[in-house]
Each structure stands twice: as C-alpha cells, then as structure tokens.
XYZ file of C-alpha atoms in Angstrom:
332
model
C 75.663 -29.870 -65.474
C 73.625 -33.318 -64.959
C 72.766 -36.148 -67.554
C 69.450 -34.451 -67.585
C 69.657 -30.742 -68.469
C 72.701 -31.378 -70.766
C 69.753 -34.051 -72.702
C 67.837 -31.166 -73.073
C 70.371 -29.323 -74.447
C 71.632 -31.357 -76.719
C 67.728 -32.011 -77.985
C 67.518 -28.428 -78.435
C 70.826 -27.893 -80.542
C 69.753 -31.291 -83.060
C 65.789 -29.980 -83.143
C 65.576 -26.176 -82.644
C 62.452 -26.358 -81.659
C 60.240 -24.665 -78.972
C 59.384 -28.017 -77.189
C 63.026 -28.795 -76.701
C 64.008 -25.778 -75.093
C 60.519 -26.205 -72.858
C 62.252 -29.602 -71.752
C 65.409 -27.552 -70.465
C 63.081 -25.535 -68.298
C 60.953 -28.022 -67.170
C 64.210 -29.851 -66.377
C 65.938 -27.645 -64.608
C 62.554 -26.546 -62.774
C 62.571 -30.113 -62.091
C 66.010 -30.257 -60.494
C 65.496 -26.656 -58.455
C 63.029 -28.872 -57.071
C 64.680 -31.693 -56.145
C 67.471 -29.507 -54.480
C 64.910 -27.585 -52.902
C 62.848 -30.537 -51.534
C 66.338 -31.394 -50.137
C 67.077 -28.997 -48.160
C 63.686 -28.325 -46.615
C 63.284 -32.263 -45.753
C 66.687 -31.669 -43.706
C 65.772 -28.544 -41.748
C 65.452 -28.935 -38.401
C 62.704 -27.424 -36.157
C 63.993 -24.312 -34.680
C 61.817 -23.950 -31.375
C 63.530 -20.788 -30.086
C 63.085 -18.409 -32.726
C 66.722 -17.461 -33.242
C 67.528 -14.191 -33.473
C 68.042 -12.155 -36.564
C 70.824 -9.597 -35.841
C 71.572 -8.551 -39.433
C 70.027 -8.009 -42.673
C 69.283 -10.950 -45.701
C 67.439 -14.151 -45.985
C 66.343 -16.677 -43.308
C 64.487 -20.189 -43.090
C 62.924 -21.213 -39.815
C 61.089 -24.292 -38.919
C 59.070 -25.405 -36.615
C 56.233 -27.405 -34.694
C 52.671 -26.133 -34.588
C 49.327 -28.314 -34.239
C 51.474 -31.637 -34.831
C 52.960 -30.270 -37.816
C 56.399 -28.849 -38.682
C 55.326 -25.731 -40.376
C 58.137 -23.022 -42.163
C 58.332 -19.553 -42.632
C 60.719 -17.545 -44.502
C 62.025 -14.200 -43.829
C 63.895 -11.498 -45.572
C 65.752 -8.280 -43.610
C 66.330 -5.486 -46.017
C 69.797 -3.704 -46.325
C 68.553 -0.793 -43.966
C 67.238 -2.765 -41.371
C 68.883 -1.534 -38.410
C 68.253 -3.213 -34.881
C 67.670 0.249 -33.076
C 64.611 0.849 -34.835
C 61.487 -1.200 -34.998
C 60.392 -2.140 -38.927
C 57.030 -2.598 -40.204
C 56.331 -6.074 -41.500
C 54.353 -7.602 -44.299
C 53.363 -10.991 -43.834
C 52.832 -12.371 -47.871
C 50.684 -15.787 -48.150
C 51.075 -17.852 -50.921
C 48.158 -18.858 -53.279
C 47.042 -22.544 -53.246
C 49.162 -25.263 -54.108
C 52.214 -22.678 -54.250
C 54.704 -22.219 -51.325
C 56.691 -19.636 -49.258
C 59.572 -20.117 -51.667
C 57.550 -19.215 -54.673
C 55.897 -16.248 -53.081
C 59.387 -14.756 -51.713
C 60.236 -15.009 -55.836
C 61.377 -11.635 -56.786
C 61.136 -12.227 -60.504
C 57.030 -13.529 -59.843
C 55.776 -11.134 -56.713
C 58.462 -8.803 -56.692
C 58.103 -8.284 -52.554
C 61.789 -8.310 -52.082
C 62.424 -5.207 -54.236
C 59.595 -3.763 -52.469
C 60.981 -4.550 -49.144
C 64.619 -3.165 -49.811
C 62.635 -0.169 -51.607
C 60.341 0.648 -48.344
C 62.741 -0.677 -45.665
C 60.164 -3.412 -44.407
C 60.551 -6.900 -43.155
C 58.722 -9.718 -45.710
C 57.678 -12.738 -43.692
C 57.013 -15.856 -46.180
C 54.988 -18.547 -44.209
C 54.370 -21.908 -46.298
C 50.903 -23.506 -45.864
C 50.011 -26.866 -44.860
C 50.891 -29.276 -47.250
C 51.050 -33.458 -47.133
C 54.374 -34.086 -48.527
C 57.714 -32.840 -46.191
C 59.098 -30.985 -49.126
C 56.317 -28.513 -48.388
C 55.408 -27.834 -51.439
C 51.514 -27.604 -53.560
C 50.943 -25.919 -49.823
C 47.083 -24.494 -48.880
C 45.454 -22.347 -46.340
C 42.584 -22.859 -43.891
C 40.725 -20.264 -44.901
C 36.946 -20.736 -44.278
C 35.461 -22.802 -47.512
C 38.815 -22.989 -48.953
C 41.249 -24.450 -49.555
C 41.839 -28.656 -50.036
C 43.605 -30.048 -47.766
C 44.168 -27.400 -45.240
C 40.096 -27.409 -45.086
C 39.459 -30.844 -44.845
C 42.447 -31.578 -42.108
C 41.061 -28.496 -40.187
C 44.458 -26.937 -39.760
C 45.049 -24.697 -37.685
C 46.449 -21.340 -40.131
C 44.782 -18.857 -37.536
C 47.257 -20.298 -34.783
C 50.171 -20.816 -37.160
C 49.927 -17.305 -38.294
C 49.723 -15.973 -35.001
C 53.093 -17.817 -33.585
C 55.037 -16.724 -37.132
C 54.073 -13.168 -36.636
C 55.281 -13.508 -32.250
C 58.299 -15.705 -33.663
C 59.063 -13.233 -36.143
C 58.610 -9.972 -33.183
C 60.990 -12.027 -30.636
C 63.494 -12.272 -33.594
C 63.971 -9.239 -34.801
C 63.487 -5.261 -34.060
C 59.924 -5.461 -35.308
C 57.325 -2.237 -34.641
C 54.164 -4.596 -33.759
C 51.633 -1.561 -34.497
C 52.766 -2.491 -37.974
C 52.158 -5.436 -39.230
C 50.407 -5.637 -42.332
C 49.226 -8.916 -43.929
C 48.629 -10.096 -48.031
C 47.942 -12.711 -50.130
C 47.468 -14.032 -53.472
C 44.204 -15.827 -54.149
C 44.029 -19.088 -51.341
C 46.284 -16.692 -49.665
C 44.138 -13.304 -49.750
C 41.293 -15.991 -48.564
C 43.455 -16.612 -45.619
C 44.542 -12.889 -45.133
C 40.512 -12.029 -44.700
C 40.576 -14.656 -42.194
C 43.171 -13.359 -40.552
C 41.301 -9.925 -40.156
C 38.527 -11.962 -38.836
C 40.122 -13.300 -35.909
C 43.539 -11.749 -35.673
C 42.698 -8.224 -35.577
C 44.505 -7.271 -32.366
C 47.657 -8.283 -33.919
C 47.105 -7.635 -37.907
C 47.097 -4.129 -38.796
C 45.590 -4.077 -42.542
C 45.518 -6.247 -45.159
C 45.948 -6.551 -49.061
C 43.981 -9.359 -50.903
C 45.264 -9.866 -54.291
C 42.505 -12.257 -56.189
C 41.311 -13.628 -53.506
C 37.592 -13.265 -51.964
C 36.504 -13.524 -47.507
C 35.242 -16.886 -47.480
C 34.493 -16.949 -44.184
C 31.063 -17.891 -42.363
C 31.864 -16.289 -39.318
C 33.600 -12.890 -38.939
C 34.011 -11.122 -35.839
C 36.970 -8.897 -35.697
C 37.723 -7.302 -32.493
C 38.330 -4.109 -34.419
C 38.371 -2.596 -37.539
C 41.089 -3.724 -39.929
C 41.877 -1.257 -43.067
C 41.435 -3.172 -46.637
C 42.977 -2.661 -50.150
C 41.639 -5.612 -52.254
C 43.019 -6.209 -55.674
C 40.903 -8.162 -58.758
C 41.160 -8.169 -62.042
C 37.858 -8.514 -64.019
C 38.404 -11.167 -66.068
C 39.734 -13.511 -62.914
C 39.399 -16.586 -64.798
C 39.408 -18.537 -61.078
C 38.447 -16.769 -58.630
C 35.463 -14.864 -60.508
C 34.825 -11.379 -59.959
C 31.212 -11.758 -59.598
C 31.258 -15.132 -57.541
C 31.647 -18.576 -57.892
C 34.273 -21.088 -59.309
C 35.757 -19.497 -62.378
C 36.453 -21.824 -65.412
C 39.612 -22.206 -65.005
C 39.490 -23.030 -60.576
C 40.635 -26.240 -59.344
C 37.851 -26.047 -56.825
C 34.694 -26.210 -56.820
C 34.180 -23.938 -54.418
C 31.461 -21.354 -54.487
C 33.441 -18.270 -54.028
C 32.234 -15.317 -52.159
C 31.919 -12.310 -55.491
C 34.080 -8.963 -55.216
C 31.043 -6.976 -54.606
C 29.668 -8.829 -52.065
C 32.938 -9.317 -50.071
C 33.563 -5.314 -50.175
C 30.003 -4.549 -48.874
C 30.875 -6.936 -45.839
C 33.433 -5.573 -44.641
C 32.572 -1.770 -45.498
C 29.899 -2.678 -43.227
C 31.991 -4.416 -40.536
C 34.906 -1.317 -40.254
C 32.121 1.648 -40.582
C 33.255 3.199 -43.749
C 31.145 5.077 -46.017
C 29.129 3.687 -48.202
C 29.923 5.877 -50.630
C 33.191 5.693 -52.606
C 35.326 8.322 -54.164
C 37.602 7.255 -57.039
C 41.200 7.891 -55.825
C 42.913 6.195 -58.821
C 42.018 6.584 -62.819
C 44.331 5.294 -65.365
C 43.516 3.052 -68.087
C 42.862 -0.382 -67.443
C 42.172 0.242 -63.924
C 40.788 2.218 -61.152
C 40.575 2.129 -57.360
C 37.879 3.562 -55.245
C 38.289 4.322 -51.832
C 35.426 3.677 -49.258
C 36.812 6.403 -46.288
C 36.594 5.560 -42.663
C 33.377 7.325 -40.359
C 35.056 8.049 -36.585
C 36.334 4.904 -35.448
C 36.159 3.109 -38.382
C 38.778 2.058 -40.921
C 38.809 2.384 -44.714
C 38.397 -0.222 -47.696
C 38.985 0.161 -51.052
C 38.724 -1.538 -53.787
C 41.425 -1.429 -57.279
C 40.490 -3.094 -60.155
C 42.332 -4.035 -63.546
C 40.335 -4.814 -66.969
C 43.093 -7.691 -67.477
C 45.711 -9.836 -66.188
C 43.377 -12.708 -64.891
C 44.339 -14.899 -62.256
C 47.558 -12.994 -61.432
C 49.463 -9.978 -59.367
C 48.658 -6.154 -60.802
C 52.805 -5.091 -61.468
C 54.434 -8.582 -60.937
C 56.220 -10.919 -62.833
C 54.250 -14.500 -64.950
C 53.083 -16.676 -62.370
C 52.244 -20.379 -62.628
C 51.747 -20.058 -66.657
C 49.152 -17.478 -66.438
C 48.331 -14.632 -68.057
C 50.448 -11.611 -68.159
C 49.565 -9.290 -64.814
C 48.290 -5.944 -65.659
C 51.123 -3.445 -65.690
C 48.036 -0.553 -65.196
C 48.935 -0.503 -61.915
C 51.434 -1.898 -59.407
C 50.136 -3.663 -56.292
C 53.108 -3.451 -54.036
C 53.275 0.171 -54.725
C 49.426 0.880 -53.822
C 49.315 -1.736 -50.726
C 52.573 -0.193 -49.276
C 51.160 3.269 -50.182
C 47.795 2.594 -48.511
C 49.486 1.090 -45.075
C 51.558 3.592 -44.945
C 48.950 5.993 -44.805
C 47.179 4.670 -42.111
C-alpha cells in the first residue's frame, strides 16, 4: 500500500466521514493512473500487427498521421481461429480513452462480447499528452483538439479495423461500429466515409455532426438518447452541462438525415414499449437499410444498461443498449 492511499485511510478511520473515504478513491484513481500512464508511455509501436492466436486482452500501438495512436482489443473465450467473428469497434466519448471504454463495470462491452462471441476493438482518440488519456475524435464540428489539429480519425479507424482483420480470424462483412457521445459523433462519421468497410452503427448520445455525408452505401442505424441529455441535447445545441460550445446537430434532425440517405420509410413502427423508453424502427425500402431510433425518459448523459460513468447520472436500466445494438446487427 503507498504513503498515499494508506493517508486516506487512516483520515477515514480518525473522521468517518464521506469526504475521507472520497480521498481514498480519488487516490487510488489517482495512482491507477499513474500506473496506467506508465505503461502506455513505454509501449512500443507495433508496425506489424501481431497476430492474435488465442483468446483475452491485447494493447497495440502504433504510427498513423505522425502520431502513435493505440487500440485495444479483447478475444472472447469462444473465439476460435477457424471461424471468422464479427467485430464491434466501441469509441470512447470525449476526453475519455480506450481503457475507460473497454471498462466492464462502466460500458459493460466485455460481458457482451463473451455473451455474443464477438471481438471488441477499443481505439483511443487523439490526445496531447503520451499517456493518452482526456482523448477526442475528429468528428465533423466536434471535438477539441482532434478538430482543431485536423486529425486524421477517418484514416486511423480505417488501419485499426485492417490491423485488427490481418490479426485475427475476423468475418469483414461484420464489422459493426459504436460510440458514446464524441464517440457516436465519430461513429456517424465513420458511416459517412467508411461505408464499404463499416457495416452498421450504434450511436449512444451522440448526434452526425458532419457537413458533408456521402456514404457509398447504405449503413443500418440504431441511435440511442435519453431525453433529458443534459450535454448533448435531444433537441439540438450545447446542453447545460457540455464542455463545448458546439451547436449540436438535434435527435430529430439527425434521424431524418439519414432515413433519407439509406431509403427507409418514413414512417416508423414502434418495435419496443416498456416504461421509460421506446424504440421505433424506420424499415428499409429495396436497397435501402433501416434506422431506428430508442429513447429513455432518463439517465442523461450516459449508456441505457451500463454501469456510472464519469459522475453522471444513473443510466436508464429501461432498456439495455448492448442487448438492442447486438440484437439489431445481428439481424441484419
């Protein structure tokens, strides 16, 4: 135990109180940290994809655009080599990072994975300091840094997911693609410009921001919002709470787009009714693909059936977003 954490022990044995045993937390957040910066400071780049020949948890590194960029990767127990897996490629929101998204006890994508047998890809965004961490995306209007330094996320993306396909048994017809809130930004994106190699996608609280969308072809959407979204506002612009002052792209008008851009019907059915959320489905017309839309009443800034994340308010437990996203690609 270090000089710190056993401080904030002792503080919370003399005191009792609630703000002592916050300062153990913070403190040992504080040291994960540390240990974490660590190790990711010392990885080397890793510029021929080795391969993955069994199943658990892997860190690669390496040099895109000038940058040393990381992705993380986890095999489930039933991966087996002889059969191509689906993939889900899961961005991180803004100023969060790859390790933070792969958190089981926040996003829950690692039960999911070992639950539907597919392989989760963690990329980290760009971020300033070689830690990696308080990482953004590229993703049109937003977000920071990633914006402003013009980085090149489409191209990043692109290599992680052929990295990722020389690596391992992967069935490229099936890769799939979400994101919560900078990173459902950058999962739209995606769609706009990677559509020959992303299959669907699953926003989570996160709105197209994009000025100029052209997919190739149509790419299947399930996009996930609470109503009271305290930062990325349901019906558009900067929420109260947003660290931006961007003027995001509303729910509405980001379904509408993008209804009209795979040629699905205008008019929805509702396909899910429970209470404190719904989700209605905008079918595909021939050669089209579907979107559809799930709402929650609560839960904020967060991910529908995950864990707390950052502080914010609890997640609605109406529904469960890896469920419905895995449900919805695998339908398709």
């Amino acid at each position: 135990m270090s000089r710190f954490v056993a401080g904030a022990l002792m503080l919370t044995l003399i005191t009792g109180t609630a703000i002592a045993q916050q300062s153990v937390e913070r403190t040992r957040m504080f040291e994960r940290f540390q240990e974490r910066s660590a190790e990711r400071s010392a990885k080397v780049a890793d510029p021929n994809a080795t391969p993955i020949t069994a199943p658990g948890d892997y860190r690669f590194t390496f040099d895109h655009g000038g940058l040393r960029r990381e992705y993380l990767v986890h095999v489930p127990r039933s991966y087996d080599p002889k059969r191509p897996a689906p993939m889900l490629v899961a961005l991180h929101g803004g100023g969060g990072d790859a390790d933070y998204q792969a958190s089981d006890d926040k996003y829950r994508l690692i039960s999911k994975s070992e639950q539907a047998g597919f392989i989760a890809v963690f990329p980290n965004g760009y971020s300033r300091f070689r830690s990696r961490v308080l990482a953004t995306w590229n993703a049109g209007s937003c977000c920071a840094a990633a914006v402003r330094n013009k980085v090149d996320d489409v191209g990043f993306l692109r290599e992680v997911i052929r990295r990722v396909e020389r690596q391992a048994r992967v069935d490229s017809s099936r890769v799939f693609m979400t994101g919560m809130s900078n990173g459902a930004m950058m999962s739209y994106r995606m769609a706009c410009e990677a559509s020959d190699i992303v299959r669907a996608i699953a926003p989570v609280a996160g709105t197209d921001n994009t000025s100029n969308c052209k997919p190739a072809k149509p790419v299947p959407v399930i996009h996930f919002h609470a109503v009271n979204d305290e930062m990325v506002n349901f019906n558009g612009g900067p929420g109260p709470n947003s660290f931006t002052q961007v003027d995001f792209t509303s729910v509405p008008s980001t379904l509408a787009k993008w209804v009209a851009l795979n040629r699905a019907t205008p008019e929805a059915r509702r396909v899910v009714s429970v209470s404190g959320a719904h989700c209605d489905l905008h079918p595909a017309m021939p050669g089209g693909a579907p979107v559809q839309l799930c709402v929650t009443e609560s839960g904020g800034h967060s991910w529908p059936g995950g864990g707390n994340q950052q502080g914010r308010k609890q997640p609605s437990m109406a529904i469960n977003a890896n469920d419905l996203m895995w449900s919805f690609f695998s339908s398709l």
